[in-house]
Coordinates of C-alpha atoms and ligand atoms in Angstrom, one line a residue:
M1 CA -74.7 -50.3 -28.2
M2 CA -73.4 -46.9 -27.5
A3 CA -73.7 -47.2 -23.7
A4 CA -70.0 -47.6 -23.0
M5 CA -69.2 -44.2 -24.4
S6 CA -68.3 -41.5 -21.9
S7 CA -70.9 -38.9 -21.5
K8 CA -68.1 -36.3 -21.4
P9 CA -67.0 -34.7 -24.5
N10 CA -63.8 -35.7 -26.0
E11 CA -61.0 -33.5 -24.5
P12 CA -57.7 -33.9 -26.2
H13 CA -56.5 -30.7 -24.7
R14 CA -56.2 -31.0 -21.0
P15 CA -53.1 -28.9 -20.1
R16 CA -53.4 -29.9 -16.5
R17 CA -52.2 -33.4 -17.3
L18 CA -48.7 -32.1 -17.4
R19 CA -49.1 -30.1 -14.2
R20 CA -49.7 -33.1 -12.0
G21 CA -46.7 -33.4 -9.7
A22 CA -43.4 -31.7 -9.5
G23 CA -41.6 -34.3 -11.5
L24 CA -43.7 -33.8 -14.6
R25 CA -43.7 -30.0 -14.2
D26 CA -39.9 -30.0 -13.9
A27 CA -39.6 -32.3 -16.9
V28 CA -41.5 -29.9 -19.2
A29 CA -40.1 -26.6 -17.8
D30 CA -38.0 -25.3 -20.7
V31 CA -36.8 -22.0 -19.2
I32 CA -33.8 -22.8 -17.0
I33 CA -31.7 -20.4 -15.1
H34 CA -28.2 -21.7 -14.6
P35 CA -25.5 -20.0 -12.5
N36 CA -23.5 -19.6 -15.7
H37 CA -26.1 -17.1 -16.9
L38 CA -25.8 -14.8 -14.0
I39 CA -23.5 -11.7 -13.6
Y40 CA -23.2 -10.3 -10.1
P41 CA -22.5 -6.5 -9.7
L42 CA -20.2 -5.4 -7.0
F43 CA -19.5 -2.0 -5.6
V44 CA -15.9 -1.6 -4.7
I45 CA -14.3 1.1 -2.6
N46 CA -10.9 2.2 -1.4
L47 CA -11.8 2.1 2.3
E48 CA -11.0 -0.2 5.1
Y49 CA -14.6 -1.0 6.0
S50 CA -17.6 -2.1 4.1
K51 CA -20.7 0.1 4.0
P52 CA -24.2 -1.3 3.6
V53 CA -26.4 0.4 0.9
S54 CA -29.6 1.2 2.7
S55 CA -31.9 1.1 -0.3
M56 CA -30.5 -2.2 -1.5
P57 CA -30.8 -4.9 1.2
E58 CA -27.9 -7.4 1.2
V59 CA -25.7 -5.1 -0.9
S60 CA -22.7 -3.3 0.5
Q61 CA -19.8 -1.3 -0.8
L62 CA -16.8 -3.5 -0.4
P63 CA -13.2 -2.7 0.3
V64 CA -10.8 -4.3 -2.2
K65 CA -9.7 -7.2 0.0
E66 CA -13.3 -8.1 0.9
A67 CA -14.4 -7.9 -2.7
V68 CA -11.6 -10.3 -3.8
G69 CA -12.6 -12.6 -1.0
R70 CA -16.2 -12.5 -2.0
I71 CA -15.4 -13.2 -5.6
R72 CA -13.2 -16.2 -4.6
E73 CA -16.0 -17.6 -2.4
L74 CA -18.8 -17.2 -4.9
A75 CA -16.7 -18.5 -7.8
G76 CA -16.1 -21.6 -5.6
L77 CA -19.9 -21.9 -5.4
G78 CA -20.3 -21.7 -9.2
L79 CA -21.2 -18.0 -9.6
R80 CA -18.3 -16.9 -11.8
Q81 CA -19.2 -13.6 -13.5
F82 CA -18.8 -10.3 -11.8
L83 CA -19.4 -6.7 -12.9
L84 CA -17.3 -4.1 -11.0
F85 CA -18.4 -0.6 -10.2
G86 CA -16.0 1.8 -8.4
V87 CA -16.9 4.1 -5.6
T88 CA -14.9 7.3 -5.6
P89 CA -14.1 9.4 -2.5
A90 CA -15.4 12.9 -2.9
D91 CA -11.9 14.4 -2.8
Q92 CA -10.9 12.3 -5.8
K93 CA -13.8 13.4 -8.0
N94 CA -13.3 16.1 -10.7
P95 CA -15.1 17.4 -13.8
Q96 CA -13.4 14.8 -16.0
G97 CA -13.7 11.8 -13.7
S98 CA -9.9 11.2 -14.1
Y99 CA -9.9 8.7 -11.2
A100 CA -11.5 6.1 -13.4
S101 CA -8.3 5.6 -15.2
S102 CA -6.0 5.6 -12.2
P103 CA -4.4 2.2 -11.6
E104 CA -5.2 2.8 -8.0
A105 CA -9.0 3.1 -8.5
P106 CA -10.7 0.2 -6.6
V107 CA -12.0 -1.4 -9.8
N108 CA -8.5 -1.7 -11.2
R109 CA -7.1 -2.9 -8.0
V110 CA -9.7 -5.6 -7.7
L111 CA -9.1 -6.7 -11.3
R112 CA -5.3 -7.0 -10.6
E113 CA -5.8 -8.9 -7.4
V114 CA -8.3 -11.4 -8.9
R115 CA -5.9 -12.1 -11.7
Q116 CA -2.9 -12.4 -9.4
A117 CA -4.8 -14.8 -7.2
G118 CA -5.7 -16.9 -10.2
I119 CA -9.4 -16.9 -9.3
D120 CA -11.5 -18.6 -12.0
A121 CA -13.9 -15.7 -12.6
V122 CA -15.1 -13.7 -15.6
M123 CA -14.5 -10.1 -14.8
Y124 CA -16.5 -7.3 -16.3
A125 CA -15.5 -3.7 -15.7
D126 CA -18.2 -1.0 -15.8
L127 CA -16.9 1.8 -18.0
C128 CA -18.6 5.1 -17.3
F129 CA -17.7 8.3 -15.5
C130 CA -20.8 9.0 -13.4
E131 CA -19.2 7.5 -10.3
Y132 CA -16.0 9.5 -10.9
T133 CA -17.1 13.0 -11.9
D134 CA -17.9 15.7 -9.3
H135 CA -21.1 16.8 -11.2
G136 CA -22.2 13.2 -11.4
H137 CA -22.9 13.0 -15.1
C138 CA -21.7 10.2 -17.3
G139 CA -19.1 12.2 -19.1
I140 CA -17.3 15.5 -19.5
L141 CA -19.7 18.5 -19.7
S142 CA -19.6 20.7 -22.7
G143 CA -18.0 24.1 -22.4
A144 CA -21.3 25.9 -22.1
T145 CA -22.7 23.6 -19.4
A146 CA -19.5 23.8 -17.4
D147 CA -19.6 27.7 -17.6
A148 CA -23.2 27.7 -16.5
R149 CA -22.3 25.5 -13.5
R150 CA -19.4 27.8 -12.6
S151 CA -21.7 30.8 -12.6
G152 CA -24.1 29.0 -10.4
S153 CA -27.0 28.5 -12.7
A154 CA -29.3 26.0 -11.3
H155 CA -30.9 25.4 -14.6
A156 CA -27.8 24.4 -16.4
C157 CA -29.0 21.7 -18.7
A158 CA -26.4 19.0 -18.6
D159 CA -24.9 18.7 -22.0
V160 CA -22.3 16.0 -22.1
D161 CA -19.5 16.5 -24.6
N162 CA -19.9 13.3 -26.6
D163 CA -16.5 13.1 -28.4
A164 CA -14.4 14.3 -25.5
T165 CA -16.1 11.7 -23.3
V166 CA -15.6 8.9 -25.9
A167 CA -11.8 9.7 -26.1
R168 CA -11.6 9.4 -22.3
L169 CA -13.6 6.2 -22.3
A170 CA -11.2 4.6 -24.8
Q171 CA -8.2 5.4 -22.6
T172 CA -10.0 4.1 -19.5
A173 CA -10.9 0.9 -21.2
V174 CA -7.2 0.2 -21.9
V175 CA -6.4 0.7 -18.2
Q176 CA -9.1 -1.7 -17.3
A177 CA -7.9 -4.3 -19.8
Q178 CA -4.3 -3.9 -18.5
A179 CA -5.6 -4.4 -15.0
G180 CA -7.2 -7.7 -16.1
A181 CA -10.7 -7.1 -17.3
D182 CA -12.0 -9.9 -19.5
V183 CA -14.9 -7.6 -20.7
V184 CA -15.3 -3.9 -20.5
A185 CA -18.9 -2.7 -20.3
P186 CA -19.4 0.9 -21.4
S187 CA -22.7 2.2 -19.9
G188 CA -22.5 5.9 -20.6
M189 CA -24.6 5.9 -23.8
M190 CA -22.2 8.1 -25.8
D191 CA -22.5 7.8 -29.5
G192 CA -19.5 6.0 -31.1
Q193 CA -18.2 4.7 -27.8
V194 CA -18.0 1.1 -28.8
G195 CA -16.0 1.7 -31.9
A196 CA -13.5 4.0 -30.2
I197 CA -13.0 1.6 -27.3
R198 CA -12.5 -1.3 -29.8
R199 CA -9.8 0.7 -31.7
A200 CA -8.1 1.7 -28.5
L201 CA -8.0 -1.8 -27.1
D202 CA -6.7 -3.2 -30.4
E203 CA -4.0 -0.6 -30.7
A204 CA -2.9 -1.1 -27.1
G205 CA -2.5 -4.8 -27.6
Y206 CA -5.8 -6.0 -26.1
P207 CA -7.6 -7.5 -29.1
H208 CA -9.0 -10.3 -26.9
T209 CA -10.7 -8.0 -24.4
A210 CA -14.4 -8.2 -25.2
I211 CA -17.0 -5.4 -25.1
L212 CA -20.4 -5.8 -23.5
A213 CA -22.2 -2.7 -24.8
Y214 CA -25.0 -1.3 -22.7
S215 CA -26.5 -0.7 -26.1
I216 CA -30.1 -0.2 -25.1
K217 CA -30.2 1.8 -21.8
Y218 CA -33.3 3.9 -20.9
A219 CA -33.3 6.9 -18.8
S220 CA -35.0 5.1 -15.9
T221 CA -36.1 6.0 -12.4
F222 CA -35.3 2.5 -11.4
Y223 CA -31.6 3.4 -11.2
G224 CA -32.4 5.4 -8.0
P225 CA -30.9 3.0 -5.4
F226 CA -27.8 2.4 -7.6
R227 CA -27.0 6.1 -7.3
E228 CA -26.7 5.6 -3.5
A229 CA -24.7 2.5 -4.0
G230 CA -22.3 4.0 -6.5
E231 CA -22.4 7.5 -5.1
G232 CA -22.9 8.6 -8.6
G233 CA -26.0 10.9 -8.3
M234 CA -26.1 14.1 -10.4
K235 CA -25.9 17.5 -8.7
T236 CA -28.1 19.0 -11.4
G237 CA -30.0 17.8 -14.4
D238 CA -30.8 14.3 -15.5
R239 CA -29.5 11.8 -18.0
R240 CA -32.2 12.2 -20.7
G241 CA -29.7 14.0 -23.0
Y242 CA -27.8 10.7 -23.4
Q243 CA -29.9 7.8 -22.1
M244 CA -33.0 6.6 -24.2
D245 CA -36.5 7.8 -23.9
F246 CA -38.8 5.0 -22.8
R247 CA -41.6 6.4 -24.8
R248 CA -39.8 5.4 -28.0
S249 CA -40.6 1.8 -28.9
R250 CA -38.4 1.4 -32.0
E251 CA -35.2 3.3 -31.2
W252 CA -33.5 0.2 -29.8
R253 CA -32.8 -1.0 -33.3
I254 CA -30.7 2.1 -34.1
E255 CA -28.6 1.7 -31.0
L256 CA -28.3 -2.1 -31.5
E257 CA -27.2 -1.8 -35.1
A258 CA -24.7 1.0 -34.3
D259 CA -23.1 -1.0 -31.5
L260 CA -22.8 -4.2 -33.6
A261 CA -21.3 -2.3 -36.5
Q262 CA -18.7 -0.9 -34.1
G263 CA -17.7 -4.2 -32.7
A264 CA -19.9 -5.0 -29.7
D265 CA -19.4 -8.6 -28.7
M266 CA -22.5 -8.7 -26.5
V267 CA -25.3 -6.2 -26.0
M268 CA -27.3 -5.3 -23.0
V269 CA -30.9 -4.1 -22.4
K270 CA -31.4 -2.1 -19.2
P271 CA -33.6 -2.1 -17.2
A272 CA -34.8 -5.7 -17.6
A273 CA -38.0 -6.6 -15.8
T274 CA -39.9 -3.5 -16.9
Y275 CA -38.6 -3.8 -20.5
L276 CA -39.2 -7.4 -21.4
D277 CA -40.7 -6.5 -24.7
I278 CA -37.4 -4.9 -25.7
V279 CA -35.4 -7.9 -24.4
R280 CA -37.5 -10.2 -26.7
Q281 CA -37.2 -8.0 -29.7
V282 CA -33.4 -7.6 -29.3
R283 CA -33.1 -11.3 -28.9
E284 CA -34.8 -11.9 -32.2
A285 CA -32.9 -9.2 -34.0
T286 CA -29.4 -10.4 -33.3
S287 CA -27.3 -13.5 -32.7
V288 CA -24.8 -12.0 -30.3
P289 CA -25.4 -12.8 -26.6
V290 CA -28.0 -10.5 -25.1
A291 CA -27.7 -9.5 -21.4
A292 CA -30.4 -7.8 -19.4
Y293 CA -29.8 -5.8 -16.3
H294 CA -32.3 -6.3 -13.4
V295 CA -31.5 -2.9 -12.0
S296 CA -31.3 -1.6 -8.5
G297 CA -34.8 -0.2 -8.3
E298 CA -36.3 -3.4 -9.6
Y299 CA -34.4 -5.3 -6.9
A300 CA -35.3 -2.8 -4.2
M301 CA -39.0 -3.1 -5.0
L302 CA -39.1 -6.8 -4.3
H303 CA -37.1 -6.4 -1.1
A304 CA -39.4 -3.6 0.1
A305 CA -42.5 -5.6 -0.5
A306 CA -41.0 -8.7 1.1
Q307 CA -40.0 -6.7 4.2
R308 CA -43.6 -5.7 4.6
G309 CA -44.7 -9.3 4.2
W310 CA -46.5 -8.4 0.9
L311 CA -44.4 -10.6 -1.3
D312 CA -42.3 -13.7 -0.8
L313 CA -38.7 -12.7 -1.6
K314 CA -37.5 -16.0 -3.0
A315 CA -40.6 -16.7 -5.1
S316 CA -40.8 -13.2 -6.5
A317 CA -37.1 -13.1 -7.3
L318 CA -37.2 -16.5 -9.0
E319 CA -40.3 -15.6 -11.0
T320 CA -38.8 -12.2 -12.1
T321 CA -35.5 -13.7 -13.1
C322 CA -37.3 -16.5 -15.0
A323 CA -39.4 -13.8 -16.8
I324 CA -36.2 -12.1 -17.9
R325 CA -34.7 -15.3 -19.2
R326 CA -38.0 -16.3 -20.9
A327 CA -38.0 -12.9 -22.7
G328 CA -34.7 -14.0 -24.3
A329 CA -31.9 -12.8 -22.1
D330 CA -28.8 -15.1 -22.3
L331 CA -27.1 -13.3 -19.4
I332 CA -28.8 -11.6 -16.5
V333 CA -27.1 -9.0 -14.4
T334 CA -28.7 -9.2 -11.0
Y335 CA -28.1 -8.3 -7.4
F336 CA -30.0 -11.5 -6.5
A337 CA -27.2 -13.7 -8.0
P338 CA -25.8 -15.1 -4.7
R339 CA -29.3 -15.8 -3.5
L340 CA -30.3 -17.4 -6.8
I341 CA -27.4 -19.9 -6.7
E342 CA -28.7 -21.0 -3.3
W343 CA -32.3 -21.2 -4.4
L344 CA -31.9 -22.8 -7.9
Ligands
PBG1 C1 -23.8 4.2 -14.8 C2 -24.7 3.1 -14.4 C3 -25.9 3.2 -13.8 C4 -26.4 1.9 -13.6 C5 -25.4 1.1 -14.1 N1 -24.4 1.8 -14.7 C6 -26.7 4.4 -13.3 C7 -27.2 5.4 -14.2 O1 -27.0 5.3 -15.5 O2 -27.7 6.3 -13.7 C8 -27.6 1.5 -13.0 C9 -27.7 0.1 -12.4 C10 -28.7 -0.1 -11.4 O3 -29.6 0.7 -11.2 O4 -28.7 -1.2 -10.8 N2 -23.9 4.8 -16.0

């Protein structure tokens, strides 16, 4: 008799079987974010008091002492990677951004103090001039652009002098390595910057200092809040003459290959959450570690929605960070890092 047979069709695929209960769900979750994967950006300043960044809740510009204290505290909690950005007082800014290579610049002071204190942290130094130049561009302007600015032309298209900027980046990298950076992170998108920095570091006796190249960095509106945080906004023009055009879907490979050939130890895709397709493709195209930067605007969006009660901050931050990891990022630069180590 066939009576014992179920009237239901045979269903070998019932994905819900593995969703029954937290234990099973956790057991089969294969995308894991560990504190080791997170890099926390800090804005450091040569002032006595910290200053909150209004467009980035929970983020402040930190005086050197406070920054070192925060690094010590977070390292004790298992968050051990930090990316330093320096804030420059207006009276120290100039067309070349010379303050970047001053040993007294806050980034270099924090690096020295972290090393002297023997804190167990991996220290990355952002290497770019936009927080140091008076015009706010990521490098030295070409002669024609500088002349147009002097004559007051509002339409001066910002043309950054690639090779002059690269030479200054290389010198600045050596100062950062000397101060104690484990990794320098050039973010200015100048052609040839990685090779020049590598040579300068090697010649100066820093062959062990690594380079995290911001290889694939798009000209993005999502950097808006960062420009308040780093006080590195441009007086005129934009960055489309050096950062990548988000309408080009294949150019990443050119940047990636160039930086790897020049000695990049790790590469970065930036922004992250709005460029997951690029993160995935870069992950598949290379075996070096791939970092992705969940940028200020992507961070601010979640906070803004959460403040209005439109999104849950914790859930949306965890989901977004997981998406970046799932796309293939080995390392995630995120302002959520201290919260994530609480939540994970
Ligand atoms: C500097 C730099 C920027 C960011 C990191 N390094 C700003 C820019 O290129 O305009 C943005 C980071 C963020 O938005 O969180 N070149």
